[in-house]
C-alpha positions as YAML, in Angstrom:
chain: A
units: angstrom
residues:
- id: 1
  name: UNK
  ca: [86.04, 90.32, 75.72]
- id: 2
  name: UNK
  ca: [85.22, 89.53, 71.88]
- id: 3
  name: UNK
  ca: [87.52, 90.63, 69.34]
- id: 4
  name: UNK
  ca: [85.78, 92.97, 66.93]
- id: 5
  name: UNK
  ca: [86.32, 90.77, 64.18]
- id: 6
  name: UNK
  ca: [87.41, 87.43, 65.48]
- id: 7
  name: UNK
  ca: [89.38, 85.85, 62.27]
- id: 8
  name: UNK
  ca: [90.79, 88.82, 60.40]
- id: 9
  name: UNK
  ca: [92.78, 88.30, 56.95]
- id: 10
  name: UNK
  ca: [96.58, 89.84, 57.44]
- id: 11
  name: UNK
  ca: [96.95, 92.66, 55.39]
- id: 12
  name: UNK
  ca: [100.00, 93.94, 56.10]
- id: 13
  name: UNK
  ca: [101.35, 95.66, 52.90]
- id: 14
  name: UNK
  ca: [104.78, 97.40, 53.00]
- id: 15
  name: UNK
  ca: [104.62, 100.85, 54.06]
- id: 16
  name: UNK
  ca: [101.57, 99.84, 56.28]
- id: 17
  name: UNK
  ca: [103.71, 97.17, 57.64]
- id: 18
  name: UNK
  ca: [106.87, 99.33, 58.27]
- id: 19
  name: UNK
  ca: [104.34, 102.12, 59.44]
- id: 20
  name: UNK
  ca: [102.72, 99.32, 62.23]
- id: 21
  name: UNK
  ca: [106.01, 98.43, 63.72]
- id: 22
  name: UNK
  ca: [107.06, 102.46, 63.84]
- id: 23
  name: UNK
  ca: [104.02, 102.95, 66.10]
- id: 24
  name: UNK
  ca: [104.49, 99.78, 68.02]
- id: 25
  name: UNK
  ca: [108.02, 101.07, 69.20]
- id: 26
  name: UNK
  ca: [106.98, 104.51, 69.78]
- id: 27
  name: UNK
  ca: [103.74, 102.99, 71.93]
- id: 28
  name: UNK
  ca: [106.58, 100.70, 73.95]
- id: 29
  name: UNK
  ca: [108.79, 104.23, 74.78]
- id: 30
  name: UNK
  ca: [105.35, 106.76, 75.70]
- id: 31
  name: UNK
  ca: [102.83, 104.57, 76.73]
- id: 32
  name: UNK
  ca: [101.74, 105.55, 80.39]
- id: 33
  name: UNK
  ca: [102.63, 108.60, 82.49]
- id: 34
  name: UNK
  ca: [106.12, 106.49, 83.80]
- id: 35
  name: UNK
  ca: [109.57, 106.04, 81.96]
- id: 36
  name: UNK
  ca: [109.72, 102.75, 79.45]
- id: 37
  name: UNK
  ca: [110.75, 100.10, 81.66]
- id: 38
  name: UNK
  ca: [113.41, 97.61, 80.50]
- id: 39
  name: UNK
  ca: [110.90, 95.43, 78.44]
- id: 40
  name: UNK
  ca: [109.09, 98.12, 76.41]
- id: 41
  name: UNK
  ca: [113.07, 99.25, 75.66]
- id: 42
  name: UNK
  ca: [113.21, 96.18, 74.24]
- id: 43
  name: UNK
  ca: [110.67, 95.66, 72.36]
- id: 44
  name: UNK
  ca: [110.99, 99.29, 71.35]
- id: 45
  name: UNK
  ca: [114.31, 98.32, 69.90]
- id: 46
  name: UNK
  ca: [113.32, 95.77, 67.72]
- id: 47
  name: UNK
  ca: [109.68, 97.20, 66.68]
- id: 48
  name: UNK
  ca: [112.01, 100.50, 65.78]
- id: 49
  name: UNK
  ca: [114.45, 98.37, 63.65]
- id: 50
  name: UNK
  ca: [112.14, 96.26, 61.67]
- id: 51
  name: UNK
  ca: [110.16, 99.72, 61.03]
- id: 52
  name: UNK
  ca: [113.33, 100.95, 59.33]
- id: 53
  name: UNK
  ca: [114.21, 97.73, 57.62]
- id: 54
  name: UNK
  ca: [110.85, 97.34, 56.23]
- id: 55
  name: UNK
  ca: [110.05, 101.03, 55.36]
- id: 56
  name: UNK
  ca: [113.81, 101.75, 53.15]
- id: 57
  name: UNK
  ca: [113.03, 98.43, 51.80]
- id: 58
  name: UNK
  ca: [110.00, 98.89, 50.42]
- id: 59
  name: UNK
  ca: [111.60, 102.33, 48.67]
- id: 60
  name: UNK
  ca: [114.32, 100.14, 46.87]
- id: 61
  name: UNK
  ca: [111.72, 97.87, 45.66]
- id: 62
  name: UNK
  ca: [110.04, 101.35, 43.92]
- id: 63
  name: UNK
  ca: [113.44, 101.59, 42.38]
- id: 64
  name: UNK
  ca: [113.49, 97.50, 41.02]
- id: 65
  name: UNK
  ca: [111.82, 94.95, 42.96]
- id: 66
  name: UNK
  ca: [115.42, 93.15, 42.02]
- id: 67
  name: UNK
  ca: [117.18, 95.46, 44.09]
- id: 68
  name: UNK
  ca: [115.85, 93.59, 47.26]
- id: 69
  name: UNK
  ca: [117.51, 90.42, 46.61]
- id: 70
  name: UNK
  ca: [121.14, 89.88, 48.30]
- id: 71
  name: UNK
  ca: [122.38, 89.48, 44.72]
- id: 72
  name: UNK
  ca: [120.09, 90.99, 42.26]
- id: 73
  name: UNK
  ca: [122.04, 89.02, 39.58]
- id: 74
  name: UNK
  ca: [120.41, 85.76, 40.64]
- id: 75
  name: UNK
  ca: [116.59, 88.19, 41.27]
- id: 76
  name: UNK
  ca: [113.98, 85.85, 40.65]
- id: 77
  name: UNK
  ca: [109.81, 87.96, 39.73]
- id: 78
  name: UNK
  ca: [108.21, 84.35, 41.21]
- id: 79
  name: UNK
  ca: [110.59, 84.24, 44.15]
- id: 80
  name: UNK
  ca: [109.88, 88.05, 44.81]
- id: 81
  name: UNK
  ca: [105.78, 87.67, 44.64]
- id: 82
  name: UNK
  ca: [106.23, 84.90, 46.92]
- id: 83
  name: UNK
  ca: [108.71, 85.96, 49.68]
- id: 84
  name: UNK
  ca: [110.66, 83.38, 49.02]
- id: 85
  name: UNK
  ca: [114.27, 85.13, 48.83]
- id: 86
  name: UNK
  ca: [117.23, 86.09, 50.65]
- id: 87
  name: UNK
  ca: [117.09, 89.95, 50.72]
- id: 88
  name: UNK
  ca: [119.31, 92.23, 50.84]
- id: 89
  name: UNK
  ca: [120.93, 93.45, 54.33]
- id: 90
  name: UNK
  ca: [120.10, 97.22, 55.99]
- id: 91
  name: UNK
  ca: [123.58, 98.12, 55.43]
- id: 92
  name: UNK
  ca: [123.01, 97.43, 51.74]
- id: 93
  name: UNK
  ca: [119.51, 98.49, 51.22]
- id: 94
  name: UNK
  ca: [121.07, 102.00, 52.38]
- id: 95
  name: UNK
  ca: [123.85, 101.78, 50.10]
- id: 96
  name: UNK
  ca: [121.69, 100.82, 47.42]
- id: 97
  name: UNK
  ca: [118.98, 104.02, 48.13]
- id: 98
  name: UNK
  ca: [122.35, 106.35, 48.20]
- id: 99
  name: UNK
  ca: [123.80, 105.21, 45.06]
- id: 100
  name: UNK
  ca: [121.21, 103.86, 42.66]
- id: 101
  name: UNK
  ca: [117.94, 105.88, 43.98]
- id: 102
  name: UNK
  ca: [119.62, 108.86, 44.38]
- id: 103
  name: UNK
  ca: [117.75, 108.92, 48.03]
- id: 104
  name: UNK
  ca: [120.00, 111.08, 50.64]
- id: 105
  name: UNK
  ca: [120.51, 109.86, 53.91]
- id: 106
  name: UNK
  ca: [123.41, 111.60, 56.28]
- id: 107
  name: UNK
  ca: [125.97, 109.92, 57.84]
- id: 108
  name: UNK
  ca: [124.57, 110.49, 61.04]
- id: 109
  name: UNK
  ca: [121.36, 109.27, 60.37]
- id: 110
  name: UNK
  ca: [122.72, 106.58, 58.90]
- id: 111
  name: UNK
  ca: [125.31, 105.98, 62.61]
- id: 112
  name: UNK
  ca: [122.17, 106.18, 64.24]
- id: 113
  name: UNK
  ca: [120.30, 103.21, 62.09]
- id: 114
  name: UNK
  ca: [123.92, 100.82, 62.46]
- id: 115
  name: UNK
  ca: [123.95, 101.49, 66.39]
- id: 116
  name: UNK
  ca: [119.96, 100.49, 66.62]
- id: 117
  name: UNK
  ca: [120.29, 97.46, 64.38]
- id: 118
  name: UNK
  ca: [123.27, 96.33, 66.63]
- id: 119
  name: UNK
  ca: [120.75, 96.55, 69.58]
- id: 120
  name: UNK
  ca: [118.74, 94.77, 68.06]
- id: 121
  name: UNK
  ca: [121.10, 92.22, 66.48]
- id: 122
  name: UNK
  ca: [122.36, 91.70, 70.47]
- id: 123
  name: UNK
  ca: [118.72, 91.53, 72.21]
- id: 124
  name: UNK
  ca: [117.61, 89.22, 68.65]
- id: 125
  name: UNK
  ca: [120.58, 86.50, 69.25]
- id: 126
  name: UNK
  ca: [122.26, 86.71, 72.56]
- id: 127
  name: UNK
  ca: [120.97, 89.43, 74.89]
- id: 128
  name: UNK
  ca: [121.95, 92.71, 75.58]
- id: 129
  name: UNK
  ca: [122.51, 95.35, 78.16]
- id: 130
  name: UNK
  ca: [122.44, 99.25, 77.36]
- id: 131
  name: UNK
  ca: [121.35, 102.11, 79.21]
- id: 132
  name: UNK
  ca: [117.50, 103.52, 78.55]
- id: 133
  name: UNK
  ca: [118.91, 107.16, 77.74]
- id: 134
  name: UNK
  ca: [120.98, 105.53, 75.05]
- id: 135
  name: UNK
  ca: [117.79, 103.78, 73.78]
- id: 136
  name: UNK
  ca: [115.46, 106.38, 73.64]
- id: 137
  name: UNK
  ca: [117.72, 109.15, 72.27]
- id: 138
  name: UNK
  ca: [118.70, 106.55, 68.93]
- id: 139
  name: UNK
  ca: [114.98, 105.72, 68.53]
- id: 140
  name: UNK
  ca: [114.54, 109.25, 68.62]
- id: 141
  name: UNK
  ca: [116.68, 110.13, 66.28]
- id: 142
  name: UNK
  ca: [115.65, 106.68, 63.78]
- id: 143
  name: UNK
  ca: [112.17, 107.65, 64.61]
- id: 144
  name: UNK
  ca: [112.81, 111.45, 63.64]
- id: 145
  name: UNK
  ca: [114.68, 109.86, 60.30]
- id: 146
  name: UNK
  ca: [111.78, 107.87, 58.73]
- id: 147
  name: UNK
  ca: [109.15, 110.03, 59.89]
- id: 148
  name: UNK
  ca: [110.49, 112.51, 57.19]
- id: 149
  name: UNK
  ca: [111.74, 109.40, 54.49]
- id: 150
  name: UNK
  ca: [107.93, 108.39, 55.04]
- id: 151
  name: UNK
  ca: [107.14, 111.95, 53.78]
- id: 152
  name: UNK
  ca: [109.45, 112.37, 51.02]
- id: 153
  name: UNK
  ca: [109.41, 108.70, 49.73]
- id: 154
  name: UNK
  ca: [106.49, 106.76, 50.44]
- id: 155
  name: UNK
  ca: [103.62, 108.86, 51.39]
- id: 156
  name: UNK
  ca: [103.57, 110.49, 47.82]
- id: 157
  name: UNK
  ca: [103.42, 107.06, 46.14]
- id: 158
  name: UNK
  ca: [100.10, 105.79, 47.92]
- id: 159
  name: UNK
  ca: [96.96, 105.39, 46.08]
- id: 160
  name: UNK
  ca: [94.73, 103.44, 48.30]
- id: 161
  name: UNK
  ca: [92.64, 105.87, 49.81]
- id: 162
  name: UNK
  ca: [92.54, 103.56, 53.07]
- id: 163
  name: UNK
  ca: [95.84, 103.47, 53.11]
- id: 164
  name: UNK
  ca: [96.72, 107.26, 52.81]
- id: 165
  name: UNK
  ca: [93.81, 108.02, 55.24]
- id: 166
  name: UNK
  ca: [95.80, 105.52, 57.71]
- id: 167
  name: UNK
  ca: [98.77, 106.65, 57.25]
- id: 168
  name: UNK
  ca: [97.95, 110.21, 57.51]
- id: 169
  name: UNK
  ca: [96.44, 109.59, 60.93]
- id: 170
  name: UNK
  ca: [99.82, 107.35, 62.25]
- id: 171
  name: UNK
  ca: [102.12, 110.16, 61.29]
- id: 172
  name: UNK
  ca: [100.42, 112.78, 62.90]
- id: 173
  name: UNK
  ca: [99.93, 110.93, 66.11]
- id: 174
  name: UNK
  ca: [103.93, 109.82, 65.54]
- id: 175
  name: UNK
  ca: [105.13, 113.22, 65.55]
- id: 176
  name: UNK
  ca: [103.28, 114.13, 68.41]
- id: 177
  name: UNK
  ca: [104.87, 111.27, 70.48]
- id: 178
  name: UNK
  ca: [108.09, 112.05, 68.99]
- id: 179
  name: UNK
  ca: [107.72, 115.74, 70.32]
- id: 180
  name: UNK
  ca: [107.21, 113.57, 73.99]
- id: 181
  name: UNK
  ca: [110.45, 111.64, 73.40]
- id: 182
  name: UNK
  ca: [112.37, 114.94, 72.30]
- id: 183
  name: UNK
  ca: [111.28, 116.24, 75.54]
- id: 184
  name: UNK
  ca: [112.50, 113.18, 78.00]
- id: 185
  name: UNK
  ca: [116.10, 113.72, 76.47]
- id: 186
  name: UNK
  ca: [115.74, 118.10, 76.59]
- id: 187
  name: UNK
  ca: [114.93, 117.48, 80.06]
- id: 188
  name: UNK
  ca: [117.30, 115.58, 80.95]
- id: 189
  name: UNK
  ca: [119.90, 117.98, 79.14]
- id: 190
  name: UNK
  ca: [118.41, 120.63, 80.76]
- id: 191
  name: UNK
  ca: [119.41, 118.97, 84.48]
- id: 192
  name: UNK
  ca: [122.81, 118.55, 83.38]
- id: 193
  name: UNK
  ca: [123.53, 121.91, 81.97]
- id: 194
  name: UNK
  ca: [124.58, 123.81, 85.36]
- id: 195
  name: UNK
  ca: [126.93, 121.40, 85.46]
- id: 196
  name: UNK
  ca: [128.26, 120.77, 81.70]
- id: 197
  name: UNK
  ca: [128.41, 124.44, 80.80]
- id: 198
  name: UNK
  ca: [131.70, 125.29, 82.55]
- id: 199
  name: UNK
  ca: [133.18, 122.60, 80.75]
- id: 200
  name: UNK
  ca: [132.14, 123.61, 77.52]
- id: 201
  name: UNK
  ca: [135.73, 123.77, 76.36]
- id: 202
  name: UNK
  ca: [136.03, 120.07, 76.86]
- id: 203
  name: UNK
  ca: [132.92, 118.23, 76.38]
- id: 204
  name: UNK
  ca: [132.63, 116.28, 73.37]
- id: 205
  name: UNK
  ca: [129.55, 114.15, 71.88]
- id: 206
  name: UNK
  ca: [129.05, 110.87, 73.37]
- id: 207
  name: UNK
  ca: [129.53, 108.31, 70.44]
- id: 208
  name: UNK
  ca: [126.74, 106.36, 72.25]
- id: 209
  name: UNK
  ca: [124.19, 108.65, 72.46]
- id: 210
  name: UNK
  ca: [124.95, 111.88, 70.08]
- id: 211
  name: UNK
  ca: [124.70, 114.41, 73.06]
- id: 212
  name: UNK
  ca: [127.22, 116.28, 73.92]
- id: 213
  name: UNK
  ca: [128.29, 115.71, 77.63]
- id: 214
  name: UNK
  ca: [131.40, 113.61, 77.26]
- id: 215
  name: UNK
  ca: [133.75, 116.07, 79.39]
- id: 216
  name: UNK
  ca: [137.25, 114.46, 78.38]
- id: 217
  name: UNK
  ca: [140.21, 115.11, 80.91]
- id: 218
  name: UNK
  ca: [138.73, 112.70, 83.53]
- id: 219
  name: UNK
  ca: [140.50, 109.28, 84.48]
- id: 220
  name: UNK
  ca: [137.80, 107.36, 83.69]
- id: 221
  name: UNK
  ca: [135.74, 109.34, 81.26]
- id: 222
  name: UNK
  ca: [131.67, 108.36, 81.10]
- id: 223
  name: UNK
  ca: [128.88, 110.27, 79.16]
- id: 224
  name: UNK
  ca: [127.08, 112.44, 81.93]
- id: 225
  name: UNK
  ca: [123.79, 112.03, 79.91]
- id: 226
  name: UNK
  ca: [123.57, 108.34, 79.27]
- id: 227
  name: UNK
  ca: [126.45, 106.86, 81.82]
- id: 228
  name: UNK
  ca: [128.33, 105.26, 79.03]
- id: 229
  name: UNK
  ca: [131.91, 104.59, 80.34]
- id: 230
  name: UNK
  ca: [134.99, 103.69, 79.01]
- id: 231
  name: UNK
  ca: [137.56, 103.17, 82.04]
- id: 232
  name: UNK
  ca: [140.41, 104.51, 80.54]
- id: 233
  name: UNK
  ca: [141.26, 107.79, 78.37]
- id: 234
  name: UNK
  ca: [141.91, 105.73, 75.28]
- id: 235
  name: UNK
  ca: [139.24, 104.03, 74.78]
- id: 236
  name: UNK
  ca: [136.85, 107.06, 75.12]
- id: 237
  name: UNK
  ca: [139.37, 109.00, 72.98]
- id: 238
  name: UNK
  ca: [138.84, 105.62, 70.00]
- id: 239
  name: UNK
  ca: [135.70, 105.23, 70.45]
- id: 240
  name: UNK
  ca: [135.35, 108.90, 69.93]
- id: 241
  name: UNK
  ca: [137.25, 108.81, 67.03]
- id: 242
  name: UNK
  ca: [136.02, 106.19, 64.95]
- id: 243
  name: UNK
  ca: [132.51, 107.06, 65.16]
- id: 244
  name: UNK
  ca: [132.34, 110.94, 65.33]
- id: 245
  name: UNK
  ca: [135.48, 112.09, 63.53]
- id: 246
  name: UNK
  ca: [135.62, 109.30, 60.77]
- id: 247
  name: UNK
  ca: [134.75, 104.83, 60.67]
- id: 248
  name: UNK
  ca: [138.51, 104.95, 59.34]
- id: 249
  name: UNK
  ca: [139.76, 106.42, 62.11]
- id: 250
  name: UNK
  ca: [142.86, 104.47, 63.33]
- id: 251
  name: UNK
  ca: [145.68, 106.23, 65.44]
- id: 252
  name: UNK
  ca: [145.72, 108.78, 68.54]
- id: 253
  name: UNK
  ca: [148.67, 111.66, 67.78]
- id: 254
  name: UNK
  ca: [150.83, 112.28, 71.06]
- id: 255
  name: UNK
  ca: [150.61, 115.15, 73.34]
- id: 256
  name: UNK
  ca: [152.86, 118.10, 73.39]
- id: 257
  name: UNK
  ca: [151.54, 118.72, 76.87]
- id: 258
  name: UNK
  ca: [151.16, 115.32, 78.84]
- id: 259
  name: UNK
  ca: [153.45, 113.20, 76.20]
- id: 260
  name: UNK
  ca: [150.42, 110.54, 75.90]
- id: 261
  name: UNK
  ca: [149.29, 109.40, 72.69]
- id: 262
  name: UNK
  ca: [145.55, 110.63, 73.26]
- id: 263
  name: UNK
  ca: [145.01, 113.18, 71.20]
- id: 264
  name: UNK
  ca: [142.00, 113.24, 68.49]
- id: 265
  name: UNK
  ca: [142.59, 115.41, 65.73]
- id: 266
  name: UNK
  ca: [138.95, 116.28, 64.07]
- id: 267
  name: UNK
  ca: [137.82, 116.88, 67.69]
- id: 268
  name: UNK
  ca: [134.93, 119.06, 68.17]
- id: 269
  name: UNK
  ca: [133.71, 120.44, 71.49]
- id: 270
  name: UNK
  ca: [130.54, 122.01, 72.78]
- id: 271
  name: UNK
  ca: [131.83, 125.85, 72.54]
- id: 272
  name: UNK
  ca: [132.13, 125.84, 69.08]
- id: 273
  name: UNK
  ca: [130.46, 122.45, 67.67]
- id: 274
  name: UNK
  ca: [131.18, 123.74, 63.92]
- id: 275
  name: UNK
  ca: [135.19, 124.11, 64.80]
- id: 276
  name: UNK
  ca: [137.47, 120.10, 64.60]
- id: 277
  name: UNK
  ca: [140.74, 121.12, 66.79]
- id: 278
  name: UNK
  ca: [143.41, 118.78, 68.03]
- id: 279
  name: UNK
  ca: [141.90, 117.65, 71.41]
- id: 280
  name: UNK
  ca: [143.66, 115.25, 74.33]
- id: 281
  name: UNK
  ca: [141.45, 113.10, 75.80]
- id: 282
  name: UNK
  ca: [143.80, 112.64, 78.85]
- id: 283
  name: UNK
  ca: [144.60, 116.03, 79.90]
- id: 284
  name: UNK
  ca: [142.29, 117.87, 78.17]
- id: 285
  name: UNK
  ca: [145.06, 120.22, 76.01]
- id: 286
  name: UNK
  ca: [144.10, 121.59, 72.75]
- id: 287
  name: UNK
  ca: [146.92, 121.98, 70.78]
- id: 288
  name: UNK
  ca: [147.50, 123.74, 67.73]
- id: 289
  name: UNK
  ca: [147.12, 121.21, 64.69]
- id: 290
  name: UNK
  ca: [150.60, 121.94, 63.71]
- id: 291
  name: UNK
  ca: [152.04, 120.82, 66.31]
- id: 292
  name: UNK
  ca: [150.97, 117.30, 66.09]
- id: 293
  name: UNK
  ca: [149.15, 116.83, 62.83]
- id: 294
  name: UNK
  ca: [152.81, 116.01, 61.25]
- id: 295
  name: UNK
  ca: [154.05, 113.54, 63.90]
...
């Protein structure tokens, strides 16, 4: 079958770039009336991270086109008409938007970027294995991300009518499939909650995949949603730690009630998500924060 036009130019200009690979990854996760298998997760991965790359890039370069060089010190206007640079990495383009744009992006937006871009860094340079509810709940929540940094802080800046007419159309049809991957990870929720709701008292969030069905207390703690397991109460109770009490997160207080060193102070469980307690990840004791936040 003929191509429409058989030799097109590329015209692939930032946002419309950025906006291309968004709707790539979100085809790769919704296409078809069966789950994503393991190659549209992949691809899904790395269409989702280049999306984000591309799209918070292209907002620095608003700020100062120098801002997208690794050092903008040595920022070069020939070198940056051409594409011939080293640019700067996610980690700093975010940094950069925070503190010199004045853009705001929340930590946990932010957690949920890092985790995808290690996906992608793994399936990019050596392979990777991870389970498809971890996939689809981070793309959901990038996806989620840039579908509202689109509208705040490139959509307004458009003046090619082409190119707001085509982005117009991308975002609507983007939120409707992001409605569709909301709805794969409710559902799934939904099967679990007979089960997760007496445990309410001691079910965390999963560092891997933000929902909350960690139920700590367990031998060999996994996430009920997406499977993730650790083997052993400390490494859930780490894990935990680092990524949803604080990255500097370093030592496990001991337990007035099982004498293990397990316990996460900052915890937060399901019953009362706004509340951080003293938690044990090996016997499931809450103790007061008195009692072990000095030792």
């Amino acid at each position: 079958m003929s191509r429409p036009n058989p030799r097109p130019d590329l015209d692939f200009r930032p946002v419309r770039n950025g906006i291309d690979y968004l709707f790539s990854a979100v085809e790769h996760l919704t296409a078809g009336d069966d789950p994503p298998d393991d190659r549209d997760l992949k691809y899904a991965v790395l269409h989702m991270q280049a999306a984000a790359e591309v799209l918070l890039k292209a907002r620095l370069v608003r700020e100062h086109w120098a801002l997208a060089f690794q050092d903008p010190g040595t920022a070069d206007q020939d070198a940056f008409l051409t594409g011939k640079f080293k640019s700067c990495t996610l980690e700093a383009a975010i940094d950069r938007l925070i503190r010199i744009a004045n853009v705001t992006i929340t930590p946990k937006d932010r957690a949920a970027i890092k985790a995808l871009s290690e996906d992608r860094n793994a399936l990019t340079h050596y392979g990777h294995t991870a389970n498809a509810y971890q996939i689809e709940t981070r793309a959901a929540r990038v996806l989620s991300f840039l579908l509202t940094f689109i509208h705040h802080h490139l959509y307004p800046q458009l003046t090619s009518e082409e190119d707001l007419e085509l982005v117009e159309d991308r975002l609507s049809r983007l939120r409707e499939r992001l409605s569709d991957i909301n709805a794969l990870v409710t559902n799934r929720m939904n099967d679990l909650s007979g089960e997760l709701a007496p445990l309410a008292d001691r079910t965390v969030q999963c560092p891997a995949c933000t929902q909350w069905a960690v139920v700590v207390g367990e031998p060999s703690p996994e996430c009920r949603f997406c499977l993730e397991w650790w083997g052993v109460p400390h490494g859930a109770a780490m894990h935990y730690g680092s990524t949803a009490v604080s990255e500097d997160f370093a030592d496990l207080a001991p337990c007035p009630n099982c004498a293990k060193d397990l316990v996460v102070l900052g915890a937060r469980v399901a019953h009362n998500k706004s509340t951080s307690i003293a938690l044990c990840f090996g016997c499931a004791a809450t103790p007061p924060l008195g009692d072990v936040a000095g030792r």
